[in-house]
XYZ file of N, CA and C in Angstrom:
813
model
N 145.418 80.510 56.646
C 144.822 80.023 57.884
C 143.328 80.327 57.894
N 142.512 79.332 58.165
C 141.068 79.521 58.252
C 140.643 79.337 59.711
N 140.396 80.459 60.392
C 140.022 80.453 61.806
C 138.577 80.913 61.924
N 137.729 80.093 62.572
C 136.315 80.417 62.728
C 135.914 80.273 64.195
N 134.996 81.121 64.651
C 134.479 81.006 66.013
C 132.968 80.807 65.976
N 132.446 80.173 67.043
C 131.022 79.850 67.131
C 130.525 80.145 68.550
N 129.289 80.644 68.638
C 128.700 80.991 69.929
C 128.264 79.734 70.685
N 128.393 79.747 72.020
C 127.912 78.608 72.816
C 126.406 78.680 73.082
N 125.862 77.597 73.572
C 124.467 77.522 74.003
C 124.224 78.583 75.084
N 123.004 79.126 75.111
C 122.666 80.189 76.073
C 123.020 79.801 77.507
N 122.766 78.548 77.883
C 123.018 78.103 79.260
C 124.494 77.903 79.567
N 125.344 78.031 78.540
C 126.783 77.861 78.753
C 127.556 79.160 78.525
N 126.840 80.236 78.190
C 127.526 81.488 77.860
C 128.270 82.102 79.043
N 127.888 81.726 80.258
C 128.572 82.287 81.425
C 129.932 81.635 81.652
N 130.169 80.479 81.033
C 131.432 79.771 81.279
C 132.250 79.536 80.007
N 131.614 79.631 78.832
C 132.323 79.396 77.576
C 132.362 80.677 76.751
N 133.554 81.062 76.351
C 133.718 82.246 75.498
C 133.276 81.942 74.071
N 133.750 80.819 73.547
C 133.389 80.427 72.179
C 133.909 79.030 71.888
N 133.439 78.476 70.781
C 134.061 77.302 70.154
C 134.855 77.847 68.983
N 135.960 77.206 68.649
C 136.707 77.680 67.488
C 137.306 76.521 66.703
N 137.516 76.784 65.427
C 138.165 75.800 64.559
C 139.307 76.493 63.823
N 140.315 75.708 63.513
C 141.451 76.230 62.744
C 141.881 75.193 61.723
N 141.960 75.619 60.471
C 142.487 74.766 59.409
C 143.624 75.495 58.699
N 144.733 74.794 58.541
C 145.891 75.351 57.846
C 146.415 74.274 56.905
N 146.548 74.560 55.613
C 147.061 73.552 54.672
C 148.516 73.200 54.954
N 148.945 72.097 54.398
C 150.332 71.651 54.576
C 151.290 72.645 53.923
N 152.330 73.002 54.660
C 153.385 73.861 54.112
C 154.668 73.056 53.999
N 155.410 73.283 52.942
C 156.674 72.543 52.770
C 157.694 72.925 53.837
N 157.598 74.166 54.318
C 158.488 74.621 55.385
C 157.647 75.217 56.512
N 157.109 74.344 57.392
C 156.277 74.850 58.493
C 157.076 75.764 59.418
N 156.396 76.747 59.960
C 157.069 77.729 60.796
C 156.546 77.659 62.228
N 157.456 77.823 63.186
C 157.048 77.913 64.581
C 156.123 79.107 64.758
N 155.103 78.925 65.591
C 154.193 80.021 65.923
C 154.228 80.273 67.430
N 154.358 81.547 67.795
C 154.408 81.931 69.200
C 152.983 82.149 69.706
N 152.614 81.452 70.784
C 151.277 81.573 71.355
C 151.354 82.460 72.596
N 150.502 83.474 72.622
C 150.495 84.463 73.696
C 149.385 84.133 74.698
N 149.649 84.196 76.000
C 148.604 83.915 76.998
C 147.376 84.794 76.807
N 146.178 84.196 77.029
C 144.948 84.977 76.885
C 144.037 84.894 78.103
N 144.499 84.208 79.166
C 143.721 84.141 80.396
C 142.650 83.075 80.410
N 142.541 82.292 79.333
C 141.491 81.275 79.227
C 142.080 79.869 79.287
N 141.212 78.904 79.534
C 141.563 77.487 79.487
C 140.818 76.883 78.303
N 141.467 75.984 77.577
C 140.840 75.434 76.379
C 140.860 73.904 76.373
N 139.782 73.336 75.877
C 139.711 71.908 75.576
C 139.867 71.804 74.067
N 140.879 71.067 73.615
C 141.175 71.043 72.183
C 141.303 69.621 71.666
N 140.869 69.444 70.423
C 140.948 68.152 69.741
C 141.721 68.357 68.436
N 142.835 67.661 68.291
C 143.637 67.729 67.068
C 143.093 66.689 66.093
N 142.509 67.154 64.998
C 141.876 66.273 64.017
C 142.748 66.076 62.781
N 143.782 66.890 62.648
C 144.697 66.773 61.521
C 145.976 66.072 61.936
N 147.095 66.525 61.391
C 148.385 65.939 61.751
C 148.854 66.459 63.106
N 149.873 65.797 63.646
C 150.380 66.157 64.972
C 150.906 67.592 65.004
N 150.909 68.163 66.213
C 151.440 69.502 66.439
C 152.516 69.433 67.522
N 153.655 70.029 67.233
C 154.745 70.080 68.205
C 154.528 71.246 69.164
N 154.833 71.020 70.430
C 154.882 72.115 71.398
C 156.327 72.154 71.931
N 157.026 73.265 71.705
C 158.438 73.357 72.080
C 158.593 73.600 73.578
N 159.468 72.813 74.201
C 159.770 72.956 75.628
C 161.075 73.717 75.842
N 161.852 73.861 74.775
C 163.062 74.682 74.762
C 163.288 75.076 73.307
N 164.411 75.683 73.007
C 164.642 76.148 71.633
C 164.600 75.006 70.620
N 165.121 73.835 71.007
C 165.201 72.714 70.065
C 164.394 71.481 70.479
N 164.010 71.399 71.740
C 163.292 70.228 72.233
C 161.785 70.461 72.163
N 161.044 69.387 71.875
C 159.593 69.524 71.777
C 158.906 68.234 72.198
N 157.618 68.358 72.469
C 156.752 67.201 72.671
C 155.650 67.287 71.614
N 154.963 66.186 71.368
C 153.775 66.223 70.525
C 152.571 66.457 71.432
N 151.761 67.437 71.074
C 150.596 67.726 71.895
C 149.639 66.533 71.894
N 148.989 66.239 73.039
C 147.966 65.186 73.060
C 146.859 65.531 72.058
N 146.241 64.526 71.493
C 145.252 64.779 70.441
C 143.883 65.152 71.018
N 143.699 64.909 72.300
C 142.521 65.401 73.023
C 143.054 65.895 74.362
N 142.956 67.203 74.607
C 143.695 67.764 75.740
C 143.014 68.990 76.327
N 143.502 69.352 77.515
C 143.168 70.622 78.143
C 144.432 71.470 78.138
N 144.332 72.672 77.575
C 145.433 73.634 77.594
C 145.202 74.543 78.794
N 146.038 74.394 79.816
C 145.859 75.159 81.042
C 146.269 76.610 80.896
N 146.041 77.375 81.968
C 146.452 78.772 81.980
C 147.954 78.878 81.722
N 148.357 79.859 80.940
C 149.783 80.107 80.707
C 150.118 81.533 81.116
N 151.316 81.727 81.610
C 151.742 83.063 82.017
C 152.981 83.505 81.244
N 153.328 82.733 80.224
C 154.441 83.133 79.352
C 154.201 82.565 77.959
N 154.767 83.171 76.930
C 154.542 82.670 75.568
C 155.226 81.328 75.339
N 154.705 80.551 74.404
C 155.347 79.293 74.021
C 155.186 79.105 72.521
N 155.966 78.172 71.967
C 155.951 77.945 70.520
C 155.316 76.605 70.180
N 154.545 76.598 69.095
C 154.051 75.353 68.515
C 154.449 75.318 67.043
N 154.421 74.116 66.460
C 154.760 73.982 65.036
C 154.006 72.790 64.459
N 153.261 72.985 63.371
C 152.545 71.861 62.758
C 153.508 70.906 62.072
N 153.121 69.626 62.015
C 153.925 68.653 61.280
C 153.334 68.393 59.900
N 152.172 68.988 59.637
C 151.506 68.800 58.344
C 150.220 69.600 58.317
N 149.135 68.943 57.941
C 147.822 69.586 57.844
C 147.274 69.870 59.241
N 146.836 71.100 59.457
C 146.275 71.496 60.754
C 144.753 71.508 60.663
N 144.122 70.783 61.578
C 142.665 70.792 61.700
C 142.349 70.622 63.182
N 141.918 71.696 63.827
C 141.695 71.683 65.270
C 140.296 72.193 65.594
N 139.665 71.525 66.568
C 138.383 71.968 67.115
C 138.585 72.184 68.609
N 138.125 73.332 69.135
C 138.406 73.630 70.537
C 137.276 74.409 71.201
N 137.259 74.320 72.519
C 136.324 75.057 73.359
C 137.142 76.010 74.223
N 136.849 77.304 74.134
C 137.569 78.296 74.938
C 136.707 78.679 76.141
N 137.159 78.278 77.337
C 136.432 78.569 78.567
C 136.865 79.919 79.138
N 135.918 80.622 79.759
C 136.286 81.802 80.533
C 137.172 81.362 81.703
N 137.891 82.295 82.331
C 138.854 81.901 83.364
C 138.314 80.949 84.425
N 137.064 81.130 84.870
C 136.529 80.231 85.899
C 135.629 79.145 85.311
N 135.583 79.028 83.996
C 134.646 78.098 83.374
C 134.941 76.628 83.578
N 136.212 76.240 83.406
C 136.518 74.811 83.389
C 136.506 74.184 84.776
N 136.697 74.983 85.824
C 136.716 74.441 87.190
C 135.378 73.821 87.584
N 134.324 74.117 86.833
C 133.015 73.522 87.115
C 132.952 72.029 86.786
N 133.918 71.541 86.015
C 133.789 70.192 85.482
C 134.764 69.169 86.041
N 135.755 69.610 86.808
C 136.726 68.651 87.360
C 137.000 68.981 88.822
N 137.470 67.980 89.564
C 137.836 68.190 90.969
C 139.312 68.540 91.117
N 140.100 68.302 90.069
C 141.533 68.614 90.079
C 141.736 70.128 90.218
N 142.623 70.572 91.144
C 142.919 72.009 91.220
C 143.425 72.529 89.880
N 142.877 73.637 89.421
C 143.190 74.153 88.094
C 144.661 74.557 87.969
N 145.281 74.967 89.090
C 146.695 75.356 88.999
C 147.590 74.172 88.636
N 147.114 72.938 88.824
C 147.886 71.758 88.418
C 147.953 71.622 86.898
N 147.104 72.361 86.190
C 147.063 72.289 84.722
C 147.842 73.420 84.066
N 148.361 74.351 84.865
C 148.971 75.566 84.324
C 150.232 75.279 83.521
N 150.397 76.036 82.437
C 151.605 76.016 81.610
C 151.921 74.657 80.986
N 150.870 73.900 80.677
C 151.097 72.604 80.018
C 149.799 72.105 79.396
N 149.931 71.044 78.603
C 148.779 70.349 78.044
C 148.548 69.076 78.859
N 147.300 68.788 79.191
C 146.963 67.586 79.953
C 145.997 66.737 79.136
N 146.347 65.467 78.869
C 145.429 64.603 78.115
C 144.069 64.517 78.799
N 143.022 64.514 78.000
C 141.658 64.506 78.527
C 141.401 63.300 79.429
N 142.001 62.154 79.060
C 141.707 60.940 79.832
C 142.403 60.886 81.191
N 143.203 61.918 81.509
C 143.776 62.016 82.848
C 142.903 62.862 83.776
N 141.928 63.553 83.202
C 141.065 64.439 83.988
C 139.638 63.917 84.096
N 139.234 63.095 83.134
C 137.903 62.511 83.143
C 138.044 60.987 83.142
N 136.961 60.321 83.460
C 136.938 58.870 83.351
C 137.429 58.470 81.963
N 138.346 57.503 81.904
C 138.989 57.153 80.630
C 137.966 56.749 79.577
N 136.957 55.992 79.991
C 135.946 55.544 79.019
C 135.177 56.741 78.453
N 134.840 57.696 79.320
C 134.115 58.890 78.866
C 134.997 59.725 77.949
N 136.259 59.937 78.360
C 137.183 60.763 77.570
C 137.450 60.151 76.202
N 137.720 58.840 76.177
C 137.999 58.165 74.901
C 136.767 58.145 74.006
N 135.594 57.954 74.612
C 134.353 57.953 73.835
C 134.077 59.320 73.232
N 134.335 60.381 74.031
C 134.143 61.743 73.538
C 135.077 62.025 72.371
N 136.321 61.612 72.509
C 137.298 61.856 71.444
C 136.862 61.179 70.144
N 136.391 59.953 70.235
C 135.955 59.243 69.032
C 134.738 59.899 68.396
N 133.807 60.372 69.222
C 132.626 61.059 68.685
C 133.026 62.337 67.949
N 133.986 63.072 68.525
C 134.444 64.313 67.893
C 135.140 64.007 66.568
N 135.954 62.959 66.547
C 136.660 62.563 65.320
C 135.674 62.141 64.236
N 134.661 61.377 64.631
C 133.727 60.803 63.651
C 132.630 61.775 63.218
N 132.482 62.886 63.913
C 131.437 63.851 63.549
C 131.669 64.378 62.137
N 130.596 64.689 61.449
C 130.692 65.112 60.049
C 131.116 66.568 59.893
N 130.831 67.388 60.888
C 131.145 68.811 60.762
C 131.224 69.475 62.136
N 131.522 70.757 62.147
C 131.689 71.508 63.402
C 130.394 71.580 64.193
N 129.270 71.763 63.523
C 127.987 71.867 64.222
C 127.700 70.590 65.000
N 127.998 69.442 64.401
C 127.815 68.178 65.106
C 128.762 68.096 66.308
N 129.989 68.571 66.153
C 130.952 68.529 67.254
C 130.498 69.412 68.419
N 129.982 70.571 68.092
C 129.479 71.465 69.136
C 128.311 70.814 69.877
N 127.431 70.161 69.138
C 126.278 69.485 69.744
C 126.736 68.383 70.691
N 127.760 67.633 70.291
C 128.297 66.555 71.133
C 128.866 67.126 72.436
N 129.653 68.180 72.317
C 130.268 68.800 73.495
C 129.207 69.396 74.408
N 128.249 70.095 73.825
C 127.252 70.777 74.651
C 126.364 69.802 75.412
N 126.035 68.680 74.820
C 125.242 67.676 75.541
C 126.002 67.188 76.765
N 127.301 66.957 76.606
C 128.131 66.501 77.726
C 128.247 67.592 78.793
N 128.567 68.812 78.378
C 128.802 69.881 79.340
C 127.516 70.298 80.067
N 126.414 70.360 79.347
C 125.149 70.733 79.983
C 124.726 69.701 81.014
N 124.949 68.440 80.696
C 124.615 67.369 81.646
C 125.521 67.433 82.872
N 126.811 67.631 82.633
C 127.780 67.657 83.728
C 127.665 68.921 84.563
N 127.422 70.052 83.919
C 127.373 71.347 84.584
C 126.301 71.383 85.664
N 125.181 70.701 85.409
C 124.077 70.713 86.362
C 124.427 70.046 87.686
N 125.372 69.134 87.661
C 125.695 68.365 88.856
C 126.993 68.813 89.532
N 127.641 69.818 88.974
C 128.964 70.176 89.472
C 128.908 71.310 90.482
N 130.013 71.465 91.195
C 130.161 72.539 92.174
C 130.102 73.893 91.483
N 129.834 74.915 92.253
C 129.871 76.265 91.709
C 131.167 76.938 92.125
N 131.582 77.915 91.337
C 132.804 78.649 91.630
C 132.597 79.503 92.870
N 133.632 79.588 93.701
C 133.568 80.400 94.903
C 133.152 81.827 94.526
N 132.189 82.380 95.257
C 131.613 83.695 94.908
C 132.676 84.785 94.805
N 133.623 84.803 95.754
C 134.645 85.852 95.760
C 135.548 85.745 94.528
N 135.772 84.524 94.042
C 136.577 84.314 92.838
C 135.825 84.821 91.614
N 134.562 84.424 91.497
C 133.764 84.845 90.334
C 133.617 86.364 90.282
N 133.335 86.980 91.435
C 133.172 88.436 91.463
C 134.454 89.148 91.033
N 135.600 88.612 91.482
C 136.878 89.224 91.121
C 137.147 89.096 89.628
N 136.936 87.906 89.068
C 137.150 87.704 87.629
C 136.216 88.590 86.824
N 134.943 88.639 87.210
C 133.974 89.469 86.480
C 134.387 90.940 86.504
N 134.881 91.399 87.644
C 135.317 92.797 87.748
C 136.551 93.040 86.889
N 137.495 92.105 86.896
C 138.687 92.253 86.064
C 138.313 92.277 84.580
N 137.381 91.416 84.179
C 136.953 91.389 82.774
C 136.233 92.685 82.392
N 135.391 93.188 83.280
C 134.609 94.385 82.956
C 135.454 95.657 82.971
N 136.605 95.606 83.661
C 137.491 96.789 83.715
C 138.747 96.579 82.878
N 138.721 95.562 82.007
C 139.874 95.245 81.156
C 141.145 94.991 81.963
N 140.959 94.411 83.150
C 142.098 94.008 83.975
C 142.708 95.112 84.805
N 142.123 96.307 84.786
C 142.769 97.451 85.435
C 142.343 97.672 86.885
N 141.284 97.008 87.346
C 140.813 97.225 88.719
C 141.807 96.664 89.727
N 142.270 97.461 90.698
C 143.170 96.943 91.746
C 142.445 95.898 92.594
N 143.133 94.811 92.906
C 142.507 93.726 93.663
C 141.999 94.223 95.015
N 142.783 95.044 95.703
C 142.359 95.539 97.016
C 141.070 96.356 96.935
N 140.908 97.105 95.853
C 139.680 97.893 95.722
C 138.481 96.990 95.465
N 138.693 95.883 94.740
C 137.612 94.921 94.506
C 137.150 94.330 95.833
N 138.123 94.082 96.713
C 137.836 93.449 98.008
C 137.593 94.472 99.107
N 137.571 95.740 98.728
C 137.356 96.836 99.691
C 138.378 96.793 100.820
N 139.637 96.473 100.447
C 140.778 96.453 101.372
C 140.587 95.507 102.555
N 139.800 94.459 102.358
C 139.582 93.461 103.408
C 140.665 92.386 103.306
N 141.627 92.391 104.272
C 142.771 91.474 104.201
C 142.365 90.014 104.326
N 141.349 89.725 105.116
C 140.918 88.329 105.265
C 140.331 87.822 103.948
N 139.618 88.702 103.233
C 139.102 88.321 101.916
C 140.246 88.117 100.930
N 141.295 88.928 101.053
C 142.443 88.814 100.143
C 143.098 87.449 100.286
N 143.278 87.005 101.522
C 143.889 85.681 101.742
C 142.991 84.576 101.193
N 141.694 84.721 101.427
C 140.732 83.737 100.928
C 140.740 83.709 99.399
N 140.802 84.902 98.809
C 140.808 84.996 97.354
C 142.048 84.341 96.762
N 143.211 84.660 97.294
C 144.465 84.097 96.771
C 144.431 82.572 96.833
N 143.914 82.048 97.939
C 143.880 80.599 98.128
C 142.967 79.923 97.105
N 141.777 80.498 96.906
C 140.800 79.884 96.006
C 141.064 80.187 94.537
N 141.715 81.319 94.275
C 141.920 81.744 92.898
C 142.814 80.778 92.125
N 143.945 80.436 92.718
C 144.847 79.512 92.015
C 144.206 78.136 91.840
N 143.400 77.748 92.810
C 142.748 76.434 92.746
C 141.695 76.394 91.640
N 140.977 77.510 91.439
C 139.861 77.505 90.493
C 140.147 78.239 89.186
N 141.190 79.075 89.162
C 141.539 79.825 87.951
C 142.868 79.347 87.363
N 143.844 79.046 88.229
C 145.130 78.517 87.755
C 146.270 79.503 87.838
N 145.959 80.788 88.009
C 146.978 81.822 88.178
C 146.515 82.748 89.302
N 147.365 83.672 89.713
C 146.989 84.607 90.779
C 146.073 85.698 90.221
N 145.314 86.390 91.083
C 144.475 87.497 90.600
C 145.284 88.563 89.872
N 146.462 88.882 90.389
C 147.300 89.898 89.764
C 147.733 89.469 88.364
N 148.138 88.193 88.222
C 148.565 87.695 86.916
C 147.416 87.733 85.913
N 146.223 87.314 86.337
C 145.080 87.326 85.430
C 144.745 88.752 85.007
N 144.792 89.684 85.951
C 144.523 91.077 85.616
C 145.496 91.602 84.577
N 146.773 91.239 84.718
C 147.794 91.691 83.756
C 147.542 91.095 82.371
N 147.133 89.820 82.335
C 146.868 89.169 81.049
C 145.652 89.799 80.377
N 144.595 90.064 81.145
C 143.391 90.672 80.580
C 143.692 92.068 80.051
N 144.491 92.835 80.790
C 144.843 94.187 80.335
C 145.664 94.122 79.050
N 146.555 93.129 78.957
C 147.329 92.975 77.726
C 146.411 92.680 76.550
N 145.372 91.872 76.754
C 144.433 91.577 75.668
C 143.760 92.837 75.155
N 143.461 93.750 76.057
C 142.878 95.032 75.650
C 143.828 95.769 74.720
N 145.108 95.813 75.102
C 146.117 96.498 74.282
C 146.297 95.809 72.933
N 146.329 94.476 72.931
C 146.503 93.735 71.681
C 145.352 93.996 70.719
N 144.137 94.037 71.245
C 142.972 94.277 70.377
C 143.022 95.673 69.770
N 143.457 96.653 70.563
C 143.600 98.008 70.031
C 144.614 98.037 68.890
N 145.721 97.316 69.086
C 146.773 97.298 68.074
C 146.348 96.513 66.838
N 145.766 95.332 67.053
C 145.433 94.449 65.936
C 144.281 94.989 65.090
N 143.363 95.674 65.731
C 142.229 96.236 64.997
C 142.500 97.659 64.536
N 143.767 98.079 64.703
C 144.254 99.374 64.232
C 143.420 100.548 64.740
N 142.923 100.375 65.980
C 142.202 101.486 66.595
C 143.177 102.536 67.118
N 144.433 102.112 67.286
C 145.447 103.069 67.709
C 146.814 102.529 67.318
N 147.598 103.324 66.606
C 148.944 102.926 66.194
C 150.016 103.525 67.099
N 149.647 104.531 67.879
C 150.585 105.185 68.771
C 150.671 104.408 70.082
N 151.875 103.946 70.450
C 152.030 103.093 71.628
C 151.660 103.814 72.916
N 151.948 105.091 72.989
C 151.569 105.854 74.182
C 150.053 105.902 74.307
N 149.381 106.032 73.179
C 147.920 106.052 73.161
C 147.354 104.696 73.567
N 147.969 103.617 73.067
C 147.546 102.258 73.442
C 147.713 102.054 74.948
N 148.851 102.474 75.481
C 149.113 102.330 76.916
C 148.061 103.089 77.728
N 147.748 104.299 77.290
C 146.772 105.132 77.998
C 145.377 104.495 77.957
N 144.949 104.059 76.770
C 143.611 103.490 76.618
C 143.476 102.134 77.325
N 144.604 101.478 77.571
C 144.578 100.172 78.238
C 144.821 100.293 79.738
N 144.895 101.538 80.235
C 145.040 101.816 81.668
C 146.370 101.386 82.262
N 147.444 101.450 81.459
C 148.784 101.275 82.018
C 149.219 102.607 82.630
N 150.144 102.533 83.604
C 150.623 103.757 84.246
C 151.286 104.680 83.222
N 152.099 104.052 82.355
C 152.794 104.816 81.325
C 153.274 103.832 80.260
N 153.990 104.332 79.261
C 154.445 103.476 78.168
C 155.458 102.443 78.644
N 156.304 102.815 79.598
C 157.306 101.876 80.126
C 156.631 100.686 80.809
N 155.578 100.957 81.552
C 154.806 99.895 82.212
C 154.179 98.973 81.166
N 153.627 99.568 80.117
C 153.026 98.810 79.026
C 154.054 97.899 78.359
N 155.220 98.426 78.022
C 156.255 97.649 77.335
C 156.760 96.512 78.228
N 156.901 96.778 79.518
C 157.371 95.749 80.463
C 156.410 94.568 80.498
N 155.112 94.840 80.660
C 154.121 93.766 80.684
C 154.029 93.069 79.331
N 154.117 93.841 78.260
C 154.031 93.277 76.912
C 155.140 92.252 76.693
N 156.357 92.598 77.074
C 157.484 91.674 76.917
C 157.322 90.433 77.802
N 156.758 90.625 78.985
C 156.577 89.499 79.906
C 155.707 88.410 79.297
N 154.651 88.807 78.595
C 153.689 87.831 78.087
C 153.845 87.477 76.613
N 154.605 88.281 75.860
C 154.784 87.971 74.441
C 156.226 87.631 74.094
N 157.180 88.088 74.908
C 158.591 87.840 74.642
C 159.239 88.859 73.722
N 158.463 89.829 73.233
C 158.996 90.863 72.342
C 158.394 92.210 72.736
N 158.865 93.279 72.095
C 158.279 94.583 72.397
C 157.125 94.876 71.433
N 156.265 95.847 71.759
C 155.069 96.104 70.940
C 155.357 96.431 69.481
N 156.434 97.144 69.193
C 156.732 97.515 67.809
C 157.010 96.291 66.946
N 157.588 95.252 67.550
C 157.906 94.034 66.794
C 156.674 93.162 66.552
N 155.663 93.322 67.398
C 154.533 92.394 67.415
C 153.826 92.280 66.067
N 153.494 93.403 65.460
C 152.677 93.390 64.250
C 153.404 92.859 63.019
N 154.721 92.826 63.062
C 155.485 92.367 61.886
C 156.173 91.021 62.105
N 156.006 90.438 63.284
C 156.665 89.172 63.599
C 155.898 88.018 62.944
N 156.545 87.307 62.013
C 155.897 86.216 61.277
C 155.461 85.078 62.194
N 156.151 84.918 63.331
C 155.820 83.819 64.240
C 154.555 84.100 65.042
N 153.961 85.294 64.864
C 152.761 85.663 65.620
C 151.506 85.733 64.751
N 151.586 85.181 63.534
C 150.419 85.195 62.649
C 149.217 84.504 63.282
N 149.478 83.368 63.936
C 148.380 82.613 64.549
C 147.797 83.379 65.729
N 148.656 83.913 66.588
C 148.163 84.661 67.744
C 147.352 85.883 67.341
N 147.740 86.521 66.240
C 146.984 87.693 65.811
C 145.558 87.307 65.385
N 145.383 86.076 64.904
C 144.036 85.586 64.595
C 143.245 85.370 65.873
N 143.870 84.736 66.871
C 143.193 84.402 68.115
C 142.761 85.627 68.901
N 143.564 86.689 68.853
C 143.346 87.797 69.776
C 142.709 89.020 69.147
N 142.288 88.905 67.889
C 141.562 90.022 67.295
C 140.158 90.110 67.877
């Protein structure tokens, strides 16, 4: 697997985490890969062969070739049908809401074709430009011209939502929501209402996903092999709390994670 990441333009760094590409050669026996939630929304273009997204153990759909991958709160499986070549934009939790009027929670836990969210002519034209581009640098330039132009004219994220996300990111998801809001119940109701609309999940769910990412990075980068130590450094109450959340978002326990063949792709994404 060849996974590469690229930095966004300075004016887009507040909303885009990175651009990434993935190339995987054809395998005679392709294997399902389990994708773990990461709290981000992605715009992805499939440039190689089709990719299956499993909706149950045996049933699947083919992912749209130009799509938005909404927030997910549970793991799911994908499987290549041949050569994998993908180009994608990874938005921060509140990044993508700047570009569409559709409530972000309508995109959760599924793939949405690009031409259902943008003007069909614009979406189809963008897809063709990305396909015809000679390399990743050209693709990034195409995307950035569109996003920079659109970003200037779009709404801004609700201040209370942005402040909450920024605090969750800076505290690795461990800050209690009430403490962020200084125990103001009216702000809590306002936050819950706007959060799902602009982020796609609840503040509590996003905090749990961000905290899990902290634990995964500790494990994947071998900064700590002891699960109790990982739980402590990731601000879980105890190891039982850590294991409970880990299973919720990955479907397995932490000890299985590093040796599970179906998680090879996720380990690349979350390092």
